[in-house]
Structure formats: C-alpha cells, structure tokens
PDB file of C-alpha atoms in Angstrom:
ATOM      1  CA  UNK A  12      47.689  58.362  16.619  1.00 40.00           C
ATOM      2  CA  UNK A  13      51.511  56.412  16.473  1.00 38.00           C
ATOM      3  CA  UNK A  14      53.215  56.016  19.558  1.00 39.00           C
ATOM      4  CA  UNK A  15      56.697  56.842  17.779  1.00 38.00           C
ATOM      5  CA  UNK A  16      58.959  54.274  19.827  1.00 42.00           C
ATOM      6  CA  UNK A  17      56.015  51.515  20.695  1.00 43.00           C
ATOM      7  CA  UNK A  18      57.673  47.935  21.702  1.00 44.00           C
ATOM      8  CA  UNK A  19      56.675  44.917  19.271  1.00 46.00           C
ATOM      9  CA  UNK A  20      53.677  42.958  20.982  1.00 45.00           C
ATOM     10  CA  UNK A  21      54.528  41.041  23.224  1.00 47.00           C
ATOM     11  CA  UNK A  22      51.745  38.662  23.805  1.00 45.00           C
ATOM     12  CA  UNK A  23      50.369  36.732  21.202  1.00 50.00           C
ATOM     13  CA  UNK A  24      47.042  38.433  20.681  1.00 63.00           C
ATOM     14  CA  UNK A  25      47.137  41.393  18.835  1.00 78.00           C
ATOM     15  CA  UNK A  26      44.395  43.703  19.386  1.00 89.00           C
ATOM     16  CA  UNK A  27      42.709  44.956  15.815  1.00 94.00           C
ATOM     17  CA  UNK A  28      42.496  48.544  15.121  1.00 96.00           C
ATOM     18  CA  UNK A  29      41.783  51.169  12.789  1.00 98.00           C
ATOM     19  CA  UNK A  30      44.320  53.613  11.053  1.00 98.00           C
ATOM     20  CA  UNK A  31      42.799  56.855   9.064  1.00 98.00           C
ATOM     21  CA  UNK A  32      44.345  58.615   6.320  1.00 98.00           C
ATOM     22  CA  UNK A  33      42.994  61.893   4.577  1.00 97.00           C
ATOM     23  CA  UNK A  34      40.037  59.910   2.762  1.00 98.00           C
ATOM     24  CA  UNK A  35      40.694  56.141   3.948  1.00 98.00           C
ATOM     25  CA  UNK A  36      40.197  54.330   6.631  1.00 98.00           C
ATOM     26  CA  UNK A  37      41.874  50.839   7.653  1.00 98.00           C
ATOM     27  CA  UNK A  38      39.606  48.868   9.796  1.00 98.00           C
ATOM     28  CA  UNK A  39      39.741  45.265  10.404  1.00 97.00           C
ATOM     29  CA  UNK A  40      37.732  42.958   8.330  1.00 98.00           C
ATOM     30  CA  UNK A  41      34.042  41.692   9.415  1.00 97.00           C
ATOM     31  CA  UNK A  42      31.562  39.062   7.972  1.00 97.00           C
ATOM     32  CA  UNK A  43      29.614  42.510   6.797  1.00 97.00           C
ATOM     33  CA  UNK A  44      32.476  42.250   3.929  1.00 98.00           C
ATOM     34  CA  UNK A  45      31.821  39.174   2.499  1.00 98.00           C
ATOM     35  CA  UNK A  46      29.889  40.522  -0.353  1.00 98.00           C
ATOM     36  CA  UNK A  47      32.270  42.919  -1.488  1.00 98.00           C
ATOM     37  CA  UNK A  48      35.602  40.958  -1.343  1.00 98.00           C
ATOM     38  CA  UNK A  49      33.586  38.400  -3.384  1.00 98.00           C
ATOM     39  CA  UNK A  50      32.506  41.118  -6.024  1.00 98.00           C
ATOM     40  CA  UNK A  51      35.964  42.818  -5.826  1.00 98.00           C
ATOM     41  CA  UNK A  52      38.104  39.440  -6.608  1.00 98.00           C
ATOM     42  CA  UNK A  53      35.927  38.646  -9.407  1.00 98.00           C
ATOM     43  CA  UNK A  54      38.749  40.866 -10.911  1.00 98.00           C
ATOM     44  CA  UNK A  55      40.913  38.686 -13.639  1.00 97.00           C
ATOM     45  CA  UNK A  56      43.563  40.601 -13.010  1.00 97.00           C
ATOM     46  CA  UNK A  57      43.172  40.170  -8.563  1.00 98.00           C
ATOM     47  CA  UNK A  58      43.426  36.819  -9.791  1.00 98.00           C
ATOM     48  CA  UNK A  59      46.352  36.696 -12.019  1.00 97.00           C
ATOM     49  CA  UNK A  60      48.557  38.242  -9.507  1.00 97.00           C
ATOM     50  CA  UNK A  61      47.479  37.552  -6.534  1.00 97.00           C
ATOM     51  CA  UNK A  62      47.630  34.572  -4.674  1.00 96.00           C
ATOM     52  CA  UNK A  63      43.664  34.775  -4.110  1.00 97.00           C
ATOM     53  CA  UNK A  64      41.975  31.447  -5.193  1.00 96.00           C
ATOM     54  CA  UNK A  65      40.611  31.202  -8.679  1.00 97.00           C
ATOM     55  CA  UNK A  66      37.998  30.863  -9.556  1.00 96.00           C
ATOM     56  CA  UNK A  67      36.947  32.939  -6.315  1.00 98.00           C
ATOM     57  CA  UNK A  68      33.897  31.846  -4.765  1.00 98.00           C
ATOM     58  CA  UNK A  69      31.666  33.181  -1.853  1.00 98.00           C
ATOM     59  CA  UNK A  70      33.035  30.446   0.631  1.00 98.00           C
ATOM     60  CA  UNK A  71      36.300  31.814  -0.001  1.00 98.00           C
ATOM     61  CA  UNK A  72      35.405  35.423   0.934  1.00 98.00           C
ATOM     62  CA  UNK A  73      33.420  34.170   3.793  1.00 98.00           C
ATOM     63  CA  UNK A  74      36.673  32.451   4.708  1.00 98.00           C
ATOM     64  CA  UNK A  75      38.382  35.303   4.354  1.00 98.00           C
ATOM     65  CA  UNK A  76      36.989  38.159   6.334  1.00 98.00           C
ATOM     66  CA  UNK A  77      35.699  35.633   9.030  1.00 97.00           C
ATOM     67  CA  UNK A  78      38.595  32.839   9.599  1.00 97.00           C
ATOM     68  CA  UNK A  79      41.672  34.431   7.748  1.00 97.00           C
ATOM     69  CA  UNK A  80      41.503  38.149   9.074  1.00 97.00           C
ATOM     70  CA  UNK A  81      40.698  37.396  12.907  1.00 96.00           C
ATOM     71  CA  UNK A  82      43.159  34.411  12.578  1.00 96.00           C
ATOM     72  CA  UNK A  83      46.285  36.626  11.855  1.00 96.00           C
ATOM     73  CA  UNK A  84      45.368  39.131  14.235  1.00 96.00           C
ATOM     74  CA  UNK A  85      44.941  36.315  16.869  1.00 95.00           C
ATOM     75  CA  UNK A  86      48.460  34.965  16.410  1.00 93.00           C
ATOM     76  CA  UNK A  87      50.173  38.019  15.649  1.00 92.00           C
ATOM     77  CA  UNK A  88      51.326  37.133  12.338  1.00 93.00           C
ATOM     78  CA  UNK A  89      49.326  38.994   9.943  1.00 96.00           C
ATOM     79  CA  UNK A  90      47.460  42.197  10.265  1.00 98.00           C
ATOM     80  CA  UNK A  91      44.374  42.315   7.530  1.00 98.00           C
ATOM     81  CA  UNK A  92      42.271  45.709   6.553  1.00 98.00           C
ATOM     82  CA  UNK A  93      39.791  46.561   4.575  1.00 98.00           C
ATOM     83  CA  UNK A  94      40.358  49.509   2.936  1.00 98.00           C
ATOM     84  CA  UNK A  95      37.409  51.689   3.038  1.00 98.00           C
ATOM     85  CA  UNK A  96      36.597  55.367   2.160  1.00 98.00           C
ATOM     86  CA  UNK A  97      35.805  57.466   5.041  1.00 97.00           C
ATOM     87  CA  UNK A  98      32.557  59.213   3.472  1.00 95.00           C
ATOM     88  CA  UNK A  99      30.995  56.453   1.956  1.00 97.00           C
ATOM     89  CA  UNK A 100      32.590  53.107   3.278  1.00 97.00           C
ATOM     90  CA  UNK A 101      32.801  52.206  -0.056  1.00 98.00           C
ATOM     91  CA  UNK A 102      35.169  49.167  -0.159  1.00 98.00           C
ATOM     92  CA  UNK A 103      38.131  50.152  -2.618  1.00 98.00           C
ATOM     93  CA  UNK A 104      40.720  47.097  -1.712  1.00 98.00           C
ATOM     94  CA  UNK A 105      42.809  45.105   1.295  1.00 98.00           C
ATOM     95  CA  UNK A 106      46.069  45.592   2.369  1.00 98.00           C
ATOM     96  CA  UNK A 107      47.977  42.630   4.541  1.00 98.00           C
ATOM     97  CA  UNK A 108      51.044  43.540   6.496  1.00 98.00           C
ATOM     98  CA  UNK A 109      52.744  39.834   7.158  1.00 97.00           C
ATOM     99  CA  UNK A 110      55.553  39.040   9.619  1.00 95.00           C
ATOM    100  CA  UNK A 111      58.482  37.725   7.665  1.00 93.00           C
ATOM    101  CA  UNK A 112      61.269  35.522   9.895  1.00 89.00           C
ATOM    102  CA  UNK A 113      63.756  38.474  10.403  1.00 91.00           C
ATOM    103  CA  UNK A 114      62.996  40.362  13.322  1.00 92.00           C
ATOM    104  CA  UNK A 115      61.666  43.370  13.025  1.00 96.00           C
ATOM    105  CA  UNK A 116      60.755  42.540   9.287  1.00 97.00           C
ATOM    106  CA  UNK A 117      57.179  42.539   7.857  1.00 98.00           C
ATOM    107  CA  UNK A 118      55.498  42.184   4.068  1.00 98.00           C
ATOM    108  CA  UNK A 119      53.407  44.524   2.661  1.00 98.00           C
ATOM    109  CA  UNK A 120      50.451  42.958   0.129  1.00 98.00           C
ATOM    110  CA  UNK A 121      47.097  44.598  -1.217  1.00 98.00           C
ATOM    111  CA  UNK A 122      44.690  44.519  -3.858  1.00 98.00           C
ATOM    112  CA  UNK A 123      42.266  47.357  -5.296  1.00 98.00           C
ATOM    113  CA  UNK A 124      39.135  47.282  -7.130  1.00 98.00           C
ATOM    114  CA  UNK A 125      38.962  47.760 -10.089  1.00 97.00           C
ATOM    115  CA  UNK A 126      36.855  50.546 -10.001  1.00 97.00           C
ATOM    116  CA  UNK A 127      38.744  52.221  -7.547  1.00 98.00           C
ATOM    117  CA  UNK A 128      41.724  51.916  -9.064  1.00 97.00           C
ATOM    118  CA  UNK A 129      43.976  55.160 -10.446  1.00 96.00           C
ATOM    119  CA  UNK A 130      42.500  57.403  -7.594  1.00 97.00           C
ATOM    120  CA  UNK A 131      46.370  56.794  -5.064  1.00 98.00           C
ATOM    121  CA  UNK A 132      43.714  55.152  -2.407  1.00 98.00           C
ATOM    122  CA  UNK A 133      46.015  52.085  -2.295  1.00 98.00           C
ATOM    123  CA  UNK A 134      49.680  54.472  -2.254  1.00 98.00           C
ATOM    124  CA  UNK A 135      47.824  56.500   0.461  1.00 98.00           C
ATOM    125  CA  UNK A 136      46.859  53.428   2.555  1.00 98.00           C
ATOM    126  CA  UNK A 137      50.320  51.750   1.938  1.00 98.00           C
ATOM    127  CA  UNK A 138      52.189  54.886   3.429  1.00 98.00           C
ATOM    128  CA  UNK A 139      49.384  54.784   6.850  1.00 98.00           C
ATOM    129  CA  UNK A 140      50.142  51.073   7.063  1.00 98.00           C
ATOM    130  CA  UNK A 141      54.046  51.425   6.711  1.00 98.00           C
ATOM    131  CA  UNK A 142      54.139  54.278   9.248  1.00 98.00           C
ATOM    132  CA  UNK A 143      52.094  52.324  11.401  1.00 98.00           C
ATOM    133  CA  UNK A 144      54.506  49.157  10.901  1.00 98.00           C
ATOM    134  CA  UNK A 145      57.219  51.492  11.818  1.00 98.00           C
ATOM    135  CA  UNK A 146      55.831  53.034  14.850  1.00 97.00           C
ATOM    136  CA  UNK A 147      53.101  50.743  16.759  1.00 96.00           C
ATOM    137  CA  UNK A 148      54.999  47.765  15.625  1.00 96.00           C
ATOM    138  CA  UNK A 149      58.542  48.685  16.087  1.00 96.00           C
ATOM    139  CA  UNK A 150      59.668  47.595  12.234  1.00 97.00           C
ATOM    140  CA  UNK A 151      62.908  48.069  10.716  1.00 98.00           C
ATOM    141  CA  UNK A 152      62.102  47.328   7.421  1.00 98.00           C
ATOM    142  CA  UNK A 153      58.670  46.874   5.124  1.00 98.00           C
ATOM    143  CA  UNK A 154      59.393  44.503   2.155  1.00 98.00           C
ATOM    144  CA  UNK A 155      57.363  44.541  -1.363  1.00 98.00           C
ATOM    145  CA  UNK A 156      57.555  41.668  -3.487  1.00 98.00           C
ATOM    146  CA  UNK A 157      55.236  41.024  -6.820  1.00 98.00           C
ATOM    147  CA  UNK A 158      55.275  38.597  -9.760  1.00 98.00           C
ATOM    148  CA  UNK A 159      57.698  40.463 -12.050  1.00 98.00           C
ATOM    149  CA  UNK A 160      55.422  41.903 -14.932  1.00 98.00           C
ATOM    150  CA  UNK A 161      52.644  43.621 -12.074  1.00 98.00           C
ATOM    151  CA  UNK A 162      53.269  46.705 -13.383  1.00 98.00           C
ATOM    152  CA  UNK A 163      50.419  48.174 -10.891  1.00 97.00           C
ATOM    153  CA  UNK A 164      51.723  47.092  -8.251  1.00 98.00           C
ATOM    154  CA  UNK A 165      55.380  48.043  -9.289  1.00 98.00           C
ATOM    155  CA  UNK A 166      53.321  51.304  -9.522  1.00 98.00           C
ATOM    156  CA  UNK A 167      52.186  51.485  -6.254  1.00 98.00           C
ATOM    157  CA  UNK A 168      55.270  50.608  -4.163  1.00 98.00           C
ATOM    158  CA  UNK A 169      57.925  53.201  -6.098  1.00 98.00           C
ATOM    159  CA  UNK A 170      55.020  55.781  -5.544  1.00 98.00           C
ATOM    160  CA  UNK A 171      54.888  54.953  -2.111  1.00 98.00           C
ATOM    161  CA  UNK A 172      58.705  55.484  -2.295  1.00 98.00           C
ATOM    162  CA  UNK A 173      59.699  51.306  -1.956  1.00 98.00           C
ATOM    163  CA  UNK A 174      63.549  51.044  -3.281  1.00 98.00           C
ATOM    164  CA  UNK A 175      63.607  48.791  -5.859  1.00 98.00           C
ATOM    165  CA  UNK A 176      65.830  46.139  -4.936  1.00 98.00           C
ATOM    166  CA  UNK A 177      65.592  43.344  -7.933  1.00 97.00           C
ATOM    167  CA  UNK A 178      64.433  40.326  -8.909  1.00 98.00           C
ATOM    168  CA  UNK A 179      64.510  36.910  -7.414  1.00 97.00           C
ATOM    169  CA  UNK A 180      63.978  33.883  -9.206  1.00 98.00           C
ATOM    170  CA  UNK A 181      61.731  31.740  -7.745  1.00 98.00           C
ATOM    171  CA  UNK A 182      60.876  34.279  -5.326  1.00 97.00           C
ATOM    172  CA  UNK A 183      57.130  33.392  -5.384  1.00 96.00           C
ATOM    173  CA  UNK A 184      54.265  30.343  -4.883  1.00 96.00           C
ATOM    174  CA  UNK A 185      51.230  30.966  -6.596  1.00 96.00           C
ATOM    175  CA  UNK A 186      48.628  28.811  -7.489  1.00 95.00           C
ATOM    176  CA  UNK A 187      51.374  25.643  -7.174  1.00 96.00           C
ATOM    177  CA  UNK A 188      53.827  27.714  -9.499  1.00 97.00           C
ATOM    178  CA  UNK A 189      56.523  29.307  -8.779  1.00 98.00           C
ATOM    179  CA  UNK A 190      57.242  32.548 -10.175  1.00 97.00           C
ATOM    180  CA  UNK A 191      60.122  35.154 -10.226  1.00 98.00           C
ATOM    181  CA  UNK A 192      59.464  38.156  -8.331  1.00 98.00           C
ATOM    182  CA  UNK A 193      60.451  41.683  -7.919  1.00 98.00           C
ATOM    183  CA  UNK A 194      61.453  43.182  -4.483  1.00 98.00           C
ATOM    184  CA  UNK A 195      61.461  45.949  -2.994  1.00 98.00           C
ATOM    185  CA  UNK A 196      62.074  47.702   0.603  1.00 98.00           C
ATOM    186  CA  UNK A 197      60.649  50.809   2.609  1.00 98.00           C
ATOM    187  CA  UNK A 198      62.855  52.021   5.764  1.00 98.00           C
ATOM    188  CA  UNK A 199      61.894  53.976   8.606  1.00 98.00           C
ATOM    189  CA  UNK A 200      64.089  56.786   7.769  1.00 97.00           C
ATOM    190  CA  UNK A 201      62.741  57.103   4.251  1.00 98.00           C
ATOM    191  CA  UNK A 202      59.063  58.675   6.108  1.00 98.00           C
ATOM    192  CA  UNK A 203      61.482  60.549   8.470  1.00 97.00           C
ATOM    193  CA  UNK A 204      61.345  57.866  11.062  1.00 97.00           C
ATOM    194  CA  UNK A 205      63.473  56.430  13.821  1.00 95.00           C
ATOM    195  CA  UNK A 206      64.141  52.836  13.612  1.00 94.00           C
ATOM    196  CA  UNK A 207      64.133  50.482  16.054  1.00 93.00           C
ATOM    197  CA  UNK A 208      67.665  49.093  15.471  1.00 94.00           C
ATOM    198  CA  UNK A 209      70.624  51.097  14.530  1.00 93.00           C
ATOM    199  CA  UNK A 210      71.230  50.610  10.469  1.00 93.00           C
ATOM    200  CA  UNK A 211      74.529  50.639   9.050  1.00 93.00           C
ATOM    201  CA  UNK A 212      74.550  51.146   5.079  1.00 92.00           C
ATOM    202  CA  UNK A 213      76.868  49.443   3.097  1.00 92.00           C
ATOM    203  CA  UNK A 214      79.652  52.314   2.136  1.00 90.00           C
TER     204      UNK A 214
END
C-alpha cells in the first residue's frame, strides 16, 4: 500500500486517497460529512483545544469538509481525513497532516469524538498517517504540538511513540490567543523506516 522510497509531489495537485488500518479507514472528506463534524465539534472540549471555531456552527462544517479539505489537497499543503470505522463508517474523528516550512517536515493534528474516544482509533490512525507521511510523502520528520495541559492529546502522541521534546512559549494561536505549547517529534526510523535524508544525532 506505501511505496517505501516515493518522491514528494511534485506538482501542485495532490491527488486524495484513502489509507486503511486494522478497523479504520482514512478517506478524504465529502459534503456527506457535514452532519457529523457538526455533531462531533459540539464537543467543549474539541473546542477548548482545538483551533475549531466556537461556537461551531453548521456553516462552519459545511466549510470544512467542502472548501477546507479539497482546498489543502488542491495546493498540496494540507492533507484532511475523516476518520471512519471500516464496518460501520461510523465517524470517530479527523486527522490533518500540514506542511510546515522545513523541507521534508509536516504537522500532525486530530480530534476524536467523544464517544469514540478511549478505544486507540485516533493512536491507530496517527501511526497509518505517519507511515504514510514517511513513505508516499518522502518526510523526515512528523511534528506534534498541543496547548500544554491536553493531556489527551499528550496521550495520544507518546502512545503513538512521539518524543517529547518540550514546551514552547508562545508556541500556539488560538482563538486570537496565544498559548504555550508542548512539542513533540516522530522519525522515520522510530516505525523502522528509511528516511529520506541522512540524520545525524547530536552525540
């Protein structure tokens, strides 16, 4: 399903695609969604920590899974999927994997429902996505960041096995705030894989 030593896209369309786990799937976002992202980020706590508008209203999920998700895709910039199960299609969160300015460097971000939360769906889909970052799009490095006090999503990333790196002040914009954050960083060679650069650790 990876093509282990795939060149970063090249053009600036990026075709969107699905990526299966053992009970997930990650499938682009469609219009068909609306109704559940709007449920979903009803969530207090999708709003606390996220940088999803609040109060969240339909337009926004509308905007969302029809303008946002194609959008990213479109310009190569940020790759948005739904996070389904594969027997039911049951809708248990999102998972974004951004472009950051260093080559070869992308952002992980995701939120899960609340009631399908404490289940691993979102570790298992953050290890497809990562491996997929690593192979399809040629990444070097998959960085983690969250408010510091998101313990679930602290959760989540060191479960995933994300290396805690520390905390940045200011290291976040949400909601016209900023906010000091917590990063972290996933490597090829921590899911056994080749990079695309040689890396050099610090001795």
């Amino acid at each position: 399903m990876f093509a282990s030593n795939a060149a970063p896209p090249q053009n600036p369309y990026m075709e969107p695609i699905t990526l299966a786990s053992d009970r997930l799937l990650l499938r682009p976002f469609t219009g068909g969604d609306t109704d559940a992202i709007h449920a979903a980020c009803q969530d207090p706590d999708i709003q606390r920590w996220t940088v999803v508008p609040s109060p969240y209203s339909r337009a926004d999920a509308e905007l969302f899974a029809k303008k946002l998700c194609p959008g990213g895709w479109h310009d190569d910039s940020m790759y948005n999927f739904a996070v389904v199960l594969r027997e039911s299609g049951a809708l248990t969160g999102a998972l974004g994997i951004n472009r950051r300015n260093l080559p070869n460097t992308y952002e992980v971000g995701f939120w899960t429902a609340e009631e399908h939360r404490g289940r691993g769906y979102t570790t298992e889909a953050v290890l497809t996505a990562a491996r997929w970052t690593f192979t399809a799009l040629g990444g070097d490095r998959l960085e983690w960041r969250a408010e510091v006090g998101n313990l679930p999503s602290r959760a989540v990333a060191l479960r995933a096995g994300f290396r805690m790196e520390g905390e940045q002040r200011s290291g976040l914009l949400n909601k016209g705030v900023r906010r000091d954050s917590w990063i972290g960083a996933l490597l090829p060679s921590d899911l056994g894989l080749p990079g695309a650069h040689a890396y050099l650790p610090a001795p």
